Amino acid sequence: MALRVDATLLIRKIRDLRSLTFRRYRVKEKWAASRPKHPPTSLAQQHFDVTYNTQLGQLWPSVRVALLSERKYGALLNHFCNDAFVEDLHSQGCTDFITGTDREVRAGLECDSEFEVEKRDDVVQQQSSLPHLSPNIKCFVFPRGDITRFKPARPDMSGLLSYYLMDAASVLPCLALDVHEGHNVLDLCAAPGGKTLALLQTQAIGFLCLNDASVSRTLRLRKVLHSYIPKQLLSQERLRITSFDGTKWAGIEPNTYDRVLVDVPCTTDRHSLMEDDNNIFTKSRTGERRQLPQLQLGLLLAGVVAACPGGEIVYSTCTLSHIQNVGVVEQAIYLAQENHGIQLQVVDLRPFTHMFRNTFHFASDLHLGEMVVPHLAANFGPIYMCKLRRLT
Ligand SMILES: C[S@@+](CC[C@H](N)C(=O)[O-])C[C@H]1O[C@@H](n2cnc3c(N)ncnc32)[C@H](O)[C@@H]1O
């Protein structure tokens, strides 16, 4: 009863307040005829609540909160930009998570060896088994728990931008690809080009083929490249940009590339939860969404066939979905053997991700591949990656 009285009082008070507000300042809620009854973001939320509750169990509520909170970015440093913005980034309080981590791990091993001489052989062995990281890929992040935003990148004298803002975890598949001097590289789904820029920073690629099935997104990719890469490098014969259906690549260029990046379209979980625009959970795109695993499998298999024997392939997504991640890789390994006689080896990325454990949260229980899981203190990802080596 007391509660009902309080509620009545409250309503009366709100009415009084409304009568004090000028009519033209009153906000009347409107329902546009075009507003969907079930916006795609809430459909995505319902879908993820069901599937990820089962998949992630107790972890899901905290991952969900992180996904619905402001994400963190990384600033991929552009080596082709003439002005040194590194000092500027340092003065803002951020550091390059790649160089920093690499140095720390190697220094840690050397430090151990000073105290226990007999363990030196061990250390040499451990050092040689440490994953090779391109010294030229640099990505700045703010410390854990710090959600400061980066300022927009500034252009140098020739108009090239100093850094590219992207999810710092997106750099990991490019690092894992481990491009060496003179390698032929295929980026099968390249637009809008964040990972392409990271690959180009290695300055080691012999020939780079960039492909994306979407013509409009390929145009965006070209624009990004023109904002970050000097013209003379873009016009060289060492770079090719195409707009083909990547699933058909096996028929175009089999057994060709040393490294293949297959960064497939997926349910883009973070985007689907936050943005109604261009959302794969829109009712009219249900069919497309359901076909995603099939498309991802076709793209990964095409990437595998495009790699040369001994070549390496990195498959990546920005979803937590087991079906789109581990499920696709498992099927690809089986079908590569069955349909193409190609034997694949899964490359263990644990030593690699271990190096970055202070920057990202990694899923602990995946039997295939590695995944950056969003966390409030380090709100990057989701990014899944799995590295495969062609044995035949
Ligand atoms: C996750 S995005 C790639 C992001 C990009 N790698 C980056 O880092 O900026 C996936 C891309 O796959 C492209 N795509 C979709 N279907 C494709 C297909 N059949 N062949 C090639 N690309 C495709 C989409 O147009 C989209 O740009």
Coordinates of C-alpha atoms and ligand atoms in Angstrom, one line a residue, residues 188-195 211-214 217 244-246 263-265 295 299, ligand 1:
L188 CA 42.1 -13.0 -49.4
C189 CA 39.5 -10.7 -47.7
A190 CA 41.5 -7.5 -47.3
A191 CA 39.0 -4.6 -47.1
P192 CA 39.0 -2.0 -45.5
G193 CA 42.7 -2.7 -45.0
G194 CA 43.7 -2.6 -41.3
K195 CA 45.5 -5.9 -41.4
N211 CA 41.5 -9.2 -52.7
D212 CA 38.0 -8.5 -51.5
A213 CA 34.8 -9.6 -53.1
S214 CA 33.0 -6.3 -52.4
R217 CA 34.9 -2.1 -49.9
F244 CA 37.0 -11.6 -56.9
D245 CA 35.0 -14.1 -55.0
G246 CA 37.8 -15.6 -52.7
D263 CA 40.3 -12.8 -42.4
V264 CA 36.7 -13.9 -43.1
P265 CA 33.4 -12.1 -42.8
L295 CA 31.3 -19.2 -46.8
L299 CA 37.3 -19.1 -48.1
Ligands
LIG1 C1 36.4 -9.1 -41.7 S1 36.3 -8.3 -43.1 C2 38.0 -8.1 -43.6 C3 38.7 -7.0 -42.8 C4 40.1 -6.7 -43.3 N1 40.9 -7.9 -43.3 C5 40.8 -5.7 -42.4 O1 41.6 -6.0 -41.6 O2 40.5 -4.5 -42.6 C6 35.8 -9.5 -44.2 C7 35.8 -9.1 -45.7 O3 35.5 -10.2 -46.5 C8 34.9 -9.7 -47.7 N2 34.2 -10.9 -48.3 C9 33.0 -11.4 -48.1 N3 32.8 -12.4 -48.9 C10 33.9 -12.6 -49.6 C11 34.3 -13.5 -50.6 N4 33.5 -14.5 -51.1 N5 35.6 -13.4 -51.2 C12 36.4 -12.4 -50.7 N6 36.1 -11.5 -49.8 C13 34.9 -11.6 -49.3 C14 34.0 -8.6 -47.2 O4 33.7 -7.8 -48.2 C15 34.8 -8.0 -46.1 O5 35.4 -6.9 -46.5

